[in-house]
Amino acid sequence: MVAFAVAWCLAMSVTVIVGAQWGDEGKGKIVDLMGQEVDIVARYQGGANAGHTIVIEGRQHVLHLIPSGIFTPGVRCVIGNGAVIDPAALMDEIRMLDDCGIETRGRLFVSHRAHLIMPYHKLLDKAYDEHRTGPAIGTTGRGIAPAYIDKSNRMGIRIVDLLDRSMLEQKLRANIDQHNAVLRKIYGVDSLNINEIIDQYLSFDHKIDPYITDTSALLIDAIADGKRVLAEGAQGALLDLDHGTYPFVTSSNPVSGGACTGLGIPPTTVDCVWGVVKAYNTRVGNGPFPTELHDEVSELLGREGAEFGTTTGRPRRCGWLDLWALRYSVRLNGISKIALTKLDVLNKLPELKVCVGYRYGGKDLKTFPAETSMLEAPELLYETMSGWNCSLDDVTSFAALPDAARAYIRRIEEFVGARIELVSLGPDRHRTVRVDA
Ligand code: GDP
Ligand code: IMO
Ligand code: MG
């Protein structure tokens, strides 16, 4: 086990941690680790589509909504206005934590401005994806896009509405009528029982009420008071609604810029952005993945990395590390520090490839393309590097890493222009080494 202190890695005010690829980079582990040095961990977007895994002394915990700081005593956790909340999923998670002896009352704060996910959002999610013209997105089915559609369409129901029973009932009736008509007439899905949903949601107010607050004000006050805040992104930059591989994206903004709108904090409070980067690439769901492999290497990555979706259990697609996409992500998010995860998964590969450029139509591309057609079939420029062919189980410092592993790390840094400051060598909190300058 590596004795590890991370105080050095967090600046004052707000540090944002983003997934720099297509999600599942190991954000849960890194946020849990860094959360030990802050006062507040705040989740700024997405919903229960996320699955963040934390392993503490061999015991695995998965969080979908509650920030990964909750396992550190004394740390306060915020779910910001940018998130979409399924109250049933939230209550399940609170119960799960309770069973582990983790107190959430007085430590968890949910924004009164966050939007609610309703049962009809989950039905619509499935119906939209199944009836799309063109390939399905392969969503997690958690109702994310329909909830954000209602938000943009100014008909969403917010957490604050749970506190006003007559208003909630009125809004629910209007929304259910409208969505039922769509589900029944367009998608042929059985309509929902309005009274059942109203009863269920009215009952949530008592349970969630103690957690609801103005989290933007809470964070701004805490920052003014000198408290350190870690903003935790879900998904990853390449799944960002604006900047990802659209339309194969999620419906929120996981990029670092999303932390300000999703938490209600000014951009001037953010002084550092960390990217969590997996040492190879994975993607779950459909959409372009230029470096994807369908051979013994992808099988090995899937097997050694246990690459199955944390939320849906679907096998994750695997491929070589795409440095071209990563450089785009680093620039877009303003990432200056990287936590590189799952380096140990590469242990058995005799050689490694990294993608350092895309060509299309005989021309080198200058940037990461927006066109799906280019992303689907670029010609890839690869560099080949030596593998290290040994276990990293006994490695407890950067210096003790094999030369080939250090060369891999240095090449990533050099290409993307950000420092790798942490290297994760296993799922457990303590299987992490700091990279010395
Ligand atoms: P997140 O969504 O970014 O929090 O990532 P997930 O939890 O969905 O997926 C990451 C998976 O990799 C989890 O099962 C983690 O326990 C595991 N993991 C994290 N870091 C490492 C590492 O350095 N090595 C290995 N082998 N597994 C890791
Ligand atoms: P974490 O936080 C990986 C993917 C889905 C699908 C697309 C849209 O654990 O990294 P959605 O349900 O959001 O409308 O699905 O986004 N996706 C994720 N992939 N990790 C995640 O979260 C994801 N959340 C959504 O597979 O392709
Ligand atoms: Mg995940």
Tab-separated table of C-alpha atoms and ligand atoms in Angstrom:
chain	number	residue	atom	x	y	z
A	1	MET	CA	0.000	0.000	0.000
A	2	VAL	CA	1.261	3.449	-0.841
A	3	ALA	CA	1.192	6.012	1.921
A	4	PHE	CA	-0.210	8.961	0.117
A	5	ALA	CA	-0.951	12.591	0.784
A	6	VAL	CA	-2.540	14.796	-1.825
A	7	ALA	CA	-2.548	18.178	-0.108
A	8	TRP	CA	0.024	19.402	-2.604
A	9	CYS	CA	-2.250	18.809	-5.568
A	10	LEU	CA	-5.172	21.025	-4.663
A	11	ALA	CA	-5.092	24.743	-4.980
A	12	MET	CA	-7.379	26.981	-2.971
A	13	SER	CA	-10.960	27.695	-4.088
A	14	VAL	CA	-12.373	25.436	-6.759
A	15	THR	CA	-10.634	22.565	-8.490
A	16	VAL	CA	-12.588	20.910	-11.284
A	17	ILE	CA	-12.116	17.231	-12.087
A	18	VAL	CA	-13.296	16.144	-15.525
A	19	GLY	CA	-13.340	12.888	-17.419
A	20	ALA	CA	-11.135	13.570	-20.428
A	21	GLN	CA	-12.412	10.766	-22.697
A	22	TRP	CA	-15.782	8.999	-23.099
A	23	GLY	CA	-16.457	8.474	-19.391
A	24	ASP	CA	-15.470	5.697	-16.979
A	25	GLU	CA	-11.917	7.003	-16.698
A	26	GLY	CA	-11.844	6.337	-12.962
A	27	LYS	CA	-13.207	9.706	-11.787
A	28	GLY	CA	-14.811	8.110	-8.719
A	29	LYS	CA	-11.501	6.775	-7.472
A	30	ILE	CA	-9.618	10.031	-8.085
A	31	VAL	CA	-12.331	12.271	-6.603
A	32	ASP	CA	-12.491	10.043	-3.520
A	33	LEU	CA	-8.732	10.315	-3.150
A	34	MET	CA	-8.553	14.082	-3.635
A	35	GLY	CA	-11.737	14.559	-1.637
A	36	GLN	CA	-9.705	13.725	1.437
A	37	GLU	CA	-8.055	17.139	1.184
A	38	VAL	CA	-11.072	19.372	0.572
A	39	ASP	CA	-14.105	20.651	2.433
A	40	ILE	CA	-16.785	20.157	-0.214
A	41	VAL	CA	-17.199	17.869	-3.242
A	42	ALA	CA	-19.858	19.060	-5.693
A	43	ARG	CA	-21.346	17.211	-8.653
A	44	TYR	CA	-22.317	19.592	-11.459
A	45	GLN	CA	-24.180	17.716	-14.219
A	46	GLY	CA	-25.698	14.463	-15.426
A	47	GLY	CA	-27.766	12.082	-13.382
A	48	ALA	CA	-27.920	8.404	-12.544
A	49	ASN	CA	-26.429	7.629	-15.970
A	50	ALA	CA	-23.080	7.974	-14.188
A	51	GLY	CA	-21.504	5.102	-12.284
A	52	HIS	CA	-18.512	6.074	-10.150
A	53	THR	CA	-16.654	3.254	-8.436
A	54	ILE	CA	-14.694	3.638	-5.233
A	55	VAL	CA	-12.744	0.826	-3.632
A	56	ILE	CA	-11.777	1.305	-0.010
A	57	GLU	CA	-9.847	-1.467	1.686
A	58	GLY	CA	-11.095	-4.033	-0.790
A	59	ARG	CA	-14.739	-3.028	-0.509
A	60	GLN	CA	-16.331	-1.672	-3.696
A	61	HIS	CA	-18.970	1.078	-3.649
A	62	VAL	CA	-20.766	2.509	-6.684
A	63	LEU	CA	-22.288	5.975	-6.701
A	64	HIS	CA	-24.569	7.282	-9.425
A	65	LEU	CA	-25.619	10.660	-8.078
A	66	ILE	CA	-24.002	11.428	-4.763
A	67	PRO	CA	-20.494	12.900	-5.073
A	68	SER	CA	-17.540	10.604	-4.509
A	69	GLY	CA	-16.442	12.651	-1.466
A	70	ILE	CA	-19.143	11.108	0.702
A	71	PHE	CA	-16.830	8.369	1.999
A	72	THR	CA	-14.539	10.897	3.631
A	73	PRO	CA	-15.775	11.898	7.073
A	74	GLY	CA	-16.426	15.606	7.456
A	75	VAL	CA	-16.540	16.365	3.740
A	76	ARG	CA	-19.773	18.029	2.638
A	77	CYS	CA	-21.295	16.941	-0.676
A	78	VAL	CA	-23.409	18.955	-3.081
A	79	ILE	CA	-25.561	17.914	-6.028
A	80	GLY	CA	-25.794	21.085	-8.089
A	81	ASN	CA	-28.519	22.659	-10.186
A	82	GLY	CA	-26.999	21.233	-13.383
A	83	ALA	CA	-27.797	17.662	-12.361
A	84	VAL	CA	-31.038	15.819	-13.118
A	85	ILE	CA	-32.250	13.815	-10.170
A	86	ASP	CA	-34.264	10.639	-10.039
A	87	PRO	CA	-35.561	10.828	-6.458
A	88	ALA	CA	-35.968	7.055	-6.237
A	89	ALA	CA	-32.322	6.556	-7.291
A	90	LEU	CA	-31.221	9.218	-4.805
A	91	MET	CA	-33.136	7.579	-1.951
A	92	ASP	CA	-31.645	4.165	-2.880
A	93	GLU	CA	-28.183	5.638	-2.729
A	94	ILE	CA	-28.829	7.337	0.615
A	95	ARG	CA	-30.067	3.971	1.958
A	96	MET	CA	-27.008	2.167	0.569
A	97	LEU	CA	-24.738	4.651	2.332
A	98	ASP	CA	-26.747	4.333	5.515
A	99	ASP	CA	-26.230	0.548	5.384
A	100	CYS	CA	-22.475	1.211	5.178
A	101	GLY	CA	-22.695	3.443	8.256
A	102	ILE	CA	-22.178	6.648	6.232
A	103	GLU	CA	-24.217	9.597	7.461
A	104	THR	CA	-25.728	11.815	4.764
A	105	ARG	CA	-27.911	14.112	6.902
A	106	GLY	CA	-26.138	17.417	7.421
A	107	ARG	CA	-23.501	16.407	4.844
A	108	LEU	CA	-25.451	16.118	1.600
A	109	PHE	CA	-27.022	19.187	-0.005
A	110	VAL	CA	-29.209	19.054	-3.097
A	111	SER	CA	-29.862	22.129	-5.198
A	112	HIS	CA	-33.426	23.385	-5.110
A	113	ARG	CA	-32.959	24.298	-8.777
A	114	ALA	CA	-32.001	20.802	-9.985
A	115	HIS	CA	-34.555	19.117	-12.218
A	116	LEU	CA	-36.355	15.893	-11.413
A	117	ILE	CA	-36.388	12.759	-13.507
A	118	MET	CA	-39.898	11.319	-13.691
A	119	PRO	CA	-41.003	7.780	-14.653
A	120	TYR	CA	-42.164	9.065	-18.050
A	121	HIS	CA	-38.659	10.372	-18.793
A	122	LYS	CA	-37.324	6.821	-18.589
A	123	LEU	CA	-40.051	5.506	-20.907
A	124	LEU	CA	-39.428	8.340	-23.353
A	125	ASP	CA	-35.663	7.722	-23.222
A	126	LYS	CA	-36.188	4.152	-24.372
A	127	ALA	CA	-38.837	5.102	-26.943
A	128	TYR	CA	-36.743	7.919	-28.485
A	129	ASP	CA	-33.678	5.693	-28.823
A	130	GLU	CA	-35.600	2.738	-30.256
A	131	HIS	CA	-37.442	4.883	-32.809
A	132	ARG	CA	-34.598	7.097	-33.940
A	133	THR	CA	-34.075	7.462	-37.630
A	134	GLY	CA	-30.449	6.381	-37.867
A	135	PRO	CA	-28.505	4.367	-35.348
A	136	ALA	CA	-29.535	4.354	-31.707
A	137	ILE	CA	-27.425	6.347	-29.243
A	138	GLY	CA	-27.453	3.428	-26.821
A	139	THR	CA	-28.346	5.571	-23.825
A	140	THR	CA	-28.247	4.305	-20.267
A	141	GLY	CA	-32.055	4.453	-20.187
A	142	ARG	CA	-32.047	6.610	-17.072
A	143	GLY	CA	-34.282	9.318	-18.552
A	144	ILE	CA	-31.457	11.824	-18.956
A	145	ALA	CA	-32.202	13.349	-22.387
A	146	PRO	CA	-35.979	13.645	-21.832
A	147	ALA	CA	-35.420	15.363	-18.471
A	148	TYR	CA	-33.003	17.867	-20.042
A	149	ILE	CA	-35.438	18.346	-22.949
A	150	ASP	CA	-38.166	19.316	-20.476
A	151	LYS	CA	-35.726	21.647	-18.746
A	152	SER	CA	-34.863	23.407	-22.025
A	153	ASN	CA	-38.512	23.392	-22.994
A	154	ARG	CA	-39.277	25.200	-19.740
A	155	MET	CA	-41.690	22.573	-18.525
A	156	GLY	CA	-39.373	20.633	-16.203
A	157	ILE	CA	-40.226	19.943	-12.589
A	158	ARG	CA	-37.567	21.069	-10.165
A	159	ILE	CA	-36.605	19.857	-6.724
A	160	VAL	CA	-38.008	23.083	-5.281
A	161	ASP	CA	-41.417	22.065	-6.614
A	162	LEU	CA	-41.443	19.126	-4.199
A	163	LEU	CA	-41.853	21.646	-1.402
A	164	ASP	CA	-45.135	23.050	-2.716
A	165	ARG	CA	-47.629	20.195	-2.886
A	166	SER	CA	-50.393	21.953	-4.791
A	167	MET	CA	-47.967	23.393	-7.346
A	168	LEU	CA	-46.305	19.993	-7.743
A	169	GLU	CA	-49.614	18.290	-8.360
A	170	GLN	CA	-50.634	20.920	-10.883
A	171	LYS	CA	-47.354	20.723	-12.809
A	172	LEU	CA	-47.262	16.940	-12.710
A	173	ARG	CA	-50.787	16.648	-14.101
A	174	ALA	CA	-49.981	18.996	-16.973
A	175	ASN	CA	-46.718	17.199	-17.801
A	176	ILE	CA	-48.085	13.684	-17.483
A	177	ASP	CA	-51.045	14.531	-19.726
A	178	GLN	CA	-48.702	15.835	-22.392
A	179	HIS	CA	-46.142	13.022	-22.165
A	180	ASN	CA	-48.797	10.325	-21.938
A	181	ALA	CA	-50.272	11.537	-25.203
A	182	VAL	CA	-46.854	11.252	-26.893
A	183	LEU	CA	-46.109	7.847	-25.386
A	184	ARG	CA	-49.514	6.449	-26.319
A	185	LYS	CA	-50.140	8.023	-29.710
A	186	ILE	CA	-46.634	8.066	-31.164
A	187	TYR	CA	-44.817	5.223	-29.486
A	188	GLY	CA	-47.740	2.946	-28.562
A	189	VAL	CA	-46.522	2.690	-24.967
A	190	ASP	CA	-49.129	2.120	-22.232
A	191	SER	CA	-50.033	5.353	-20.557
A	192	LEU	CA	-48.930	6.110	-17.039
A	193	ASN	CA	-51.198	6.263	-14.048
A	194	ILE	CA	-51.282	9.927	-13.094
A	195	ASN	CA	-52.484	9.395	-9.537
A	196	GLU	CA	-49.844	6.776	-8.780
A	197	ILE	CA	-47.059	9.103	-9.911
A	198	ILE	CA	-48.475	12.032	-8.000
A	199	ASP	CA	-48.710	9.953	-4.801
A	200	GLN	CA	-45.186	8.633	-5.267
A	201	TYR	CA	-43.663	12.053	-5.892
A	202	LEU	CA	-45.613	13.780	-3.145
A	203	SER	CA	-44.118	11.239	-0.756
A	204	PHE	CA	-40.585	12.214	-1.793
A	205	ASP	CA	-40.883	15.695	-0.335
A	206	HIS	CA	-40.608	14.450	3.271
A	207	LYS	CA	-37.618	12.262	2.462
A	208	ILE	CA	-35.679	14.717	0.333
A	209	ASP	CA	-36.757	17.903	2.080
A	210	PRO	CA	-33.939	17.875	4.676
A	211	TYR	CA	-31.338	17.792	1.901
A	212	ILE	CA	-32.749	20.600	-0.245
A	213	THR	CA	-31.091	23.988	-0.193
A	214	ASP	CA	-29.707	26.838	-2.270
A	215	THR	CA	-26.424	25.098	-3.075
A	216	SER	CA	-25.144	27.983	-5.193
A	217	ALA	CA	-25.324	30.277	-2.144
A	218	LEU	CA	-23.816	27.541	0.032
A	219	LEU	CA	-20.836	27.169	-2.312
A	220	ILE	CA	-20.272	30.886	-2.820
A	221	ASP	CA	-20.306	31.446	0.958
A	222	ALA	CA	-17.980	28.498	1.524
A	223	ILE	CA	-15.514	29.763	-1.099
A	224	ALA	CA	-15.596	33.250	0.432
A	225	ASP	CA	-14.838	31.567	3.741
A	226	GLY	CA	-11.688	29.986	2.311
A	227	LYS	CA	-13.117	26.481	2.000
A	228	ARG	CA	-11.739	24.212	-0.720
A	229	VAL	CA	-14.219	22.853	-3.239
A	230	LEU	CA	-13.763	19.982	-5.661
A	231	ALA	CA	-16.204	20.048	-8.589
A	232	GLU	CA	-16.827	16.509	-9.821
A	233	GLY	CA	-17.806	15.969	-13.429
A	234	ALA	CA	-19.674	12.924	-14.621
A	235	GLN	CA	-19.307	11.323	-18.080
A	236	GLY	CA	-16.444	12.805	-20.111
A	237	ALA	CA	-15.553	15.638	-22.448
A	238	LEU	CA	-16.082	13.534	-25.574
A	239	LEU	CA	-19.659	12.884	-24.414
A	240	ASP	CA	-20.309	16.620	-23.965
A	241	LEU	CA	-23.494	17.838	-25.641
A	242	ASP	CA	-21.693	20.714	-27.390
A	243	HIS	CA	-18.121	19.495	-27.749
A	244	GLY	CA	-18.392	15.708	-27.860
A	245	THR	CA	-18.943	13.287	-30.708
A	246	TYR	CA	-22.438	14.636	-31.396
A	247	PRO	CA	-25.058	13.177	-31.694
A	248	PHE	CA	-23.504	10.270	-29.776
A	249	VAL	CA	-23.233	12.238	-26.564
A	250	THR	CA	-25.064	12.773	-23.322
A	251	SER	CA	-27.404	15.746	-22.833
A	252	SER	CA	-25.360	17.877	-20.457
A	253	ASN	CA	-21.982	19.621	-20.328
A	254	PRO	CA	-19.358	17.485	-18.581
A	255	VAL	CA	-16.582	19.845	-19.729
A	256	SER	CA	-14.973	22.012	-17.049
A	257	GLY	CA	-16.981	25.051	-18.178
A	258	GLY	CA	-20.101	23.165	-17.092
A	259	ALA	CA	-18.956	23.322	-13.475
A	260	CYS	CA	-19.800	27.036	-13.230
A	261	THR	CA	-23.288	26.854	-14.720
A	262	GLY	CA	-23.984	23.505	-13.092
A	263	LEU	CA	-23.074	24.683	-9.603
A	264	GLY	CA	-23.924	28.381	-9.789
A	265	ILE	CA	-20.388	29.582	-9.061
A	266	PRO	CA	-18.443	32.282	-10.899
A	267	PRO	CA	-15.673	31.243	-13.334
A	268	THR	CA	-13.254	33.395	-11.335
A	269	THR	CA	-13.429	30.890	-8.465
A	270	VAL	CA	-11.955	28.042	-10.516
A	271	ASP	CA	-8.212	27.891	-10.328
A	272	CYS	CA	-7.307	24.426	-11.492
A	273	VAL	CA	-8.661	21.739	-13.787
A	274	TRP	CA	-7.617	18.121	-13.473
A	275	GLY	CA	-8.347	15.603	-16.204
A	276	VAL	CA	-8.837	11.941	-15.400
A	277	VAL	CA	-7.408	9.918	-18.284
A	278	LYS	CA	-7.532	6.165	-18.774
A	279	ALA	CA	-4.272	4.735	-20.131
A	280	TYR	CA	-6.215	3.395	-23.142
A	281	ASN	CA	-9.639	4.273	-24.531
A	282	THR	CA	-13.059	2.828	-23.856
A	283	ARG	CA	-16.555	3.751	-24.824
A	284	VAL	CA	-19.913	2.317	-23.783
A	285	GLY	CA	-22.883	2.819	-26.085
A	286	ASN	CA	-22.757	3.699	-29.760
A	287	GLY	CA	-20.877	6.351	-31.689
A	288	PRO	CA	-17.508	7.010	-33.284
A	289	PHE	CA	-14.448	5.528	-31.600
A	290	PRO	CA	-11.537	5.834	-34.064
A	291	THR	CA	-8.993	3.730	-32.154
A	292	GLU	CA	-11.433	0.934	-31.299
A	293	LEU	CA	-10.025	-2.581	-31.714
A	294	HIS	CA	-11.744	-5.881	-32.387
A	295	ASP	CA	-8.921	-8.285	-31.706
A	296	GLU	CA	-6.980	-9.990	-28.949
A	297	VAL	CA	-5.766	-6.594	-27.649
A	298	SER	CA	-9.300	-5.288	-27.073
A	299	GLU	CA	-10.178	-8.619	-25.476
A	300	LEU	CA	-7.221	-8.299	-23.138
A	301	LEU	CA	-8.078	-4.688	-22.243
A	302	GLY	CA	-11.694	-5.649	-21.557
A	303	ARG	CA	-10.670	-8.621	-19.436
A	304	GLU	CA	-7.784	-7.074	-17.482
A	305	GLY	CA	-9.621	-3.776	-17.064
A	306	ALA	CA	-12.975	-5.410	-16.164
A	307	GLU	CA	-14.514	-3.126	-18.749
A	308	PHE	CA	-18.228	-3.489	-18.123
A	309	GLY	CA	-20.506	-0.472	-17.698
A	310	THR	CA	-20.939	0.382	-14.015
A	311	THR	CA	-24.526	1.519	-14.558
A	312	THR	CA	-25.831	-0.805	-17.270
A	313	GLY	CA	-23.409	-3.751	-17.170
A	314	ARG	CA	-22.836	-3.462	-20.947
A	315	PRO	CA	-19.352	-4.478	-22.164
A	316	ARG	CA	-17.280	-1.392	-22.898
A	317	ARG	CA	-15.666	-1.088	-26.315
A	318	CYS	CA	-11.859	-0.915	-25.987
A	319	GLY	CA	-8.986	0.464	-28.049
A	320	TRP	CA	-5.602	2.179	-28.066
A	321	LEU	CA	-5.051	5.494	-26.349
A	322	ASP	CA	-6.161	8.283	-28.663
A	323	LEU	CA	-3.788	11.175	-27.976
A	324	TRP	CA	-5.288	13.226	-30.804
A	325	ALA	CA	-8.680	13.199	-29.080
A	326	LEU	CA	-7.014	13.697	-25.703
A	327	ARG	CA	-5.150	16.795	-26.811
A	328	TYR	CA	-8.479	18.250	-27.950
A	329	SER	CA	-9.949	17.473	-24.542
A	330	VAL	CA	-7.002	18.969	-22.653
A	331	ARG	CA	-7.269	22.238	-24.584
A	332	LEU	CA	-11.049	22.413	-24.339
A	333	ASN	CA	-11.140	21.847	-20.591
A	334	GLY	CA	-8.006	23.805	-19.712
A	335	ILE	CA	-6.568	20.698	-18.086
A	336	SER	CA	-3.170	21.381	-16.572
A	337	LYS	CA	-2.889	18.259	-14.407
A	338	ILE	CA	-3.725	14.686	-15.258
A	339	ALA	CA	-4.508	11.653	-13.151
A	340	LEU	CA	-3.641	8.697	-15.386
A	341	THR	CA	-5.606	5.579	-14.445
A	342	LYS	CA	-5.499	1.860	-15.183
A	343	LEU	CA	-1.859	1.792	-16.276
A	344	ASP	CA	-1.703	-1.716	-14.749
A	345	VAL	CA	-4.213	-2.964	-17.331
A	346	LEU	CA	-1.474	-2.647	-19.998
A	347	ASN	CA	0.975	-4.879	-18.083
A	348	LYS	CA	0.742	-7.876	-20.405
A	349	LEU	CA	1.008	-6.073	-23.744
A	350	PRO	CA	4.424	-6.435	-25.418
A	351	GLU	CA	3.882	-3.265	-27.428
A	352	LEU	CA	1.560	-0.282	-27.172
A	353	LYS	CA	0.184	2.074	-29.770
A	354	VAL	CA	-0.930	5.659	-29.326
A	355	CYS	CA	-2.813	7.613	-31.983
A	356	VAL	CA	-1.121	10.915	-32.727
A	357	GLY	CA	-3.179	12.190	-35.646
A	358	TYR	CA	-6.112	11.691	-37.989
A	359	ARG	CA	-6.037	11.924	-41.777
A	360	TYR	CA	-9.124	12.179	-43.921
A	361	GLY	CA	-9.392	12.353	-47.711
A	362	GLY	CA	-5.589	12.287	-47.978
A	363	LYS	CA	-5.128	15.319	-45.677
A	364	ASP	CA	-3.868	15.565	-42.104
A	365	LEU	CA	-6.611	16.998	-39.911
A	366	LYS	CA	-5.599	20.062	-37.923
A	367	THR	CA	-8.166	19.634	-35.150
A	368	PHE	CA	-10.535	17.058	-33.728
A	369	PRO	CA	-13.315	16.890	-36.324
A	370	ALA	CA	-16.976	17.708	-35.734
A	371	GLU	CA	-18.164	15.666	-38.715
A	372	THR	CA	-19.432	12.226	-37.735
A	373	SER	CA	-18.351	10.915	-41.143
A	374	MET	CA	-14.730	11.945	-40.482
A	375	LEU	CA	-14.815	10.515	-36.976
A	376	GLU	CA	-16.182	7.244	-38.235
A	377	ALA	CA	-13.472	6.515	-40.754
A	378	PRO	CA	-10.344	8.565	-40.275
A	379	GLU	CA	-6.984	7.187	-41.272
A	380	LEU	CA	-5.065	6.948	-38.022
A	381	LEU	CA	-1.462	7.905	-37.449
A	382	TYR	CA	0.011	5.660	-34.778
A	383	GLU	CA	3.236	5.609	-32.823
A	384	THR	CA	4.362	2.302	-31.394
A	385	MET	CA	5.977	2.086	-27.977
A	386	SER	CA	7.426	-0.755	-25.946
A	387	GLY	CA	5.317	-2.400	-23.299
A	388	TRP	CA	6.796	-3.352	-19.900
A	389	ASN	CA	5.554	-6.923	-19.672
A	390	CYS	CA	5.533	-7.173	-15.912
A	391	SER	CA	3.263	-6.712	-12.940
A	392	LEU	CA	3.141	-3.303	-11.244
A	393	ASP	CA	1.779	-4.744	-7.998
A	394	ASP	CA	4.896	-3.902	-6.006
A	395	VAL	CA	5.347	-0.416	-7.428
A	396	THR	CA	4.902	2.263	-4.778
A	397	SER	CA	6.602	5.235	-6.419
A	398	PHE	CA	6.964	6.772	-9.844
A	399	ALA	CA	10.688	6.035	-9.847
A	400	ALA	CA	9.963	2.344	-9.339
A	401	LEU	CA	7.904	2.113	-12.532
A	402	PRO	CA	9.613	0.247	-15.386
A	403	ASP	CA	11.388	2.501	-17.919
A	404	ALA	CA	8.852	1.682	-20.623
A	405	ALA	CA	5.960	2.742	-18.377
A	406	ARG	CA	7.689	6.029	-17.572
A	407	ALA	CA	8.370	6.592	-21.277
A	408	TYR	CA	4.662	6.015	-22.012
A	409	ILE	CA	3.719	8.592	-19.361
A	410	ARG	CA	6.234	11.145	-20.652
A	411	ARG	CA	5.026	10.748	-24.249
A	412	ILE	CA	1.438	11.419	-23.199
A	413	GLU	CA	2.470	14.561	-21.314
A	414	GLU	CA	4.569	15.828	-24.160
A	415	PHE	CA	1.877	15.268	-26.774
A	416	VAL	CA	-1.083	16.724	-24.914
A	417	GLY	CA	0.723	19.508	-23.054
A	418	ALA	CA	-0.349	18.738	-19.480
A	419	ARG	CA	1.488	17.196	-16.525
A	420	ILE	CA	0.608	13.732	-15.308
A	421	GLU	CA	0.740	14.181	-11.552
A	422	LEU	CA	-0.955	10.998	-10.372
A	423	VAL	CA	-0.748	7.488	-11.739
A	424	SER	CA	-3.311	4.929	-10.660
A	425	LEU	CA	-2.176	1.311	-10.613
A	426	GLY	CA	-5.252	-0.457	-9.272
A	427	PRO	CA	-8.835	0.171	-8.193
A	428	ASP	CA	-8.066	0.683	-4.517
A	429	ARG	CA	-7.739	4.214	-3.113
A	430	HIS	CA	-4.137	3.524	-2.129
A	431	ARG	CA	-2.933	2.032	-5.392
A	432	THR	CA	-1.861	5.436	-6.641
A	433	VAL	CA	1.547	7.047	-7.024
A	434	ARG	CA	2.504	10.675	-7.275
A	435	VAL	CA	4.711	11.661	-10.186
A	436	ASP	CA	7.694	13.642	-9.022
A	437	ALA	CA	8.706	16.593	-11.131
B	1	GDP	P1	-15.837	6.660	-13.458
B	1	GDP	O1	-17.203	6.619	-14.051
B	1	GDP	O2	-14.926	7.577	-14.196
B	1	GDP	O3	-15.854	6.934	-11.974
B	1	GDP	O4	-15.215	5.200	-13.654
B	1	GDP	P2	-15.961	3.803	-13.355
B	1	GDP	O5	-16.035	3.594	-11.889
B	1	GDP	O6	-17.217	3.696	-14.122
B	1	GDP	O7	-14.951	2.802	-14.051
B	1	GDP	C1	-13.614	2.711	-13.682
B	1	GDP	C2	-13.331	1.282	-13.236
B	1	GDP	O8	-11.937	1.076	-13.169
B	1	GDP	C3	-13.862	0.971	-11.845
B	1	GDP	O9	-14.211	-0.386	-11.786
B	1	GDP	C4	-12.657	1.252	-10.954
B	1	GDP	O10	-12.687	0.510	-9.733
B	1	GDP	C5	-11.537	0.766	-11.836
B	1	GDP	N1	-10.255	1.453	-11.643
B	1	GDP	C6	-9.996	2.750	-11.351
B	1	GDP	N2	-8.678	3.000	-11.372
B	1	GDP	C7	-8.067	1.820	-11.692
B	1	GDP	C8	-6.705	1.439	-11.904
B	1	GDP	O11	-5.786	2.241	-11.830
B	1	GDP	N3	-6.478	0.141	-12.261
B	1	GDP	C9	-7.478	-0.764	-12.387
B	1	GDP	N4	-7.162	-2.013	-12.730
B	1	GDP	N5	-8.771	-0.442	-12.194
B	1	GDP	C10	-9.063	0.833	-11.858
B	2	IMO	P1	-19.598	8.074	-15.944
B	2	IMO	O1	-19.886	9.296	-15.116
B	2	IMO	C1	-19.707	6.197	-19.879
B	2	IMO	C2	-23.070	7.283	-22.483
B	2	IMO	C3	-24.129	6.222	-22.797
B	2	IMO	C4	-24.547	6.667	-24.180
B	2	IMO	C5	-24.488	8.194	-24.093
B	2	IMO	C6	-25.835	8.859	-23.812
B	2	IMO	O2	-19.739	6.799	-15.201
B	2	IMO	O3	-18.312	8.224	-16.669
B	2	IMO	P2	-27.351	9.021	-21.646
B	2	IMO	O4	-28.000	7.956	-20.806
B	2	IMO	O5	-26.435	9.908	-20.884
B	2	IMO	O6	-28.344	9.806	-22.451
B	2	IMO	O7	-26.460	8.209	-22.721
B	2	IMO	O8	-23.595	8.484	-23.026
B	2	IMO	N1	-22.841	7.508	-21.045
B	2	IMO	C7	-21.747	7.127	-20.377
B	2	IMO	N2	-20.674	6.400	-20.794
B	2	IMO	N3	-19.747	6.680	-18.614
B	2	IMO	C8	-20.794	7.430	-18.201
B	2	IMO	O9	-20.803	8.054	-17.004
B	2	IMO	C9	-21.877	7.643	-19.081
B	2	IMO	N4	-23.050	8.307	-18.989
B	2	IMO	C10	-23.625	8.226	-20.194
B	2	IMO	O10	-23.580	4.924	-22.794
B	2	IMO	O11	-23.579	6.272	-25.127
B	3	MG	MG	-18.537	5.193	-14.804
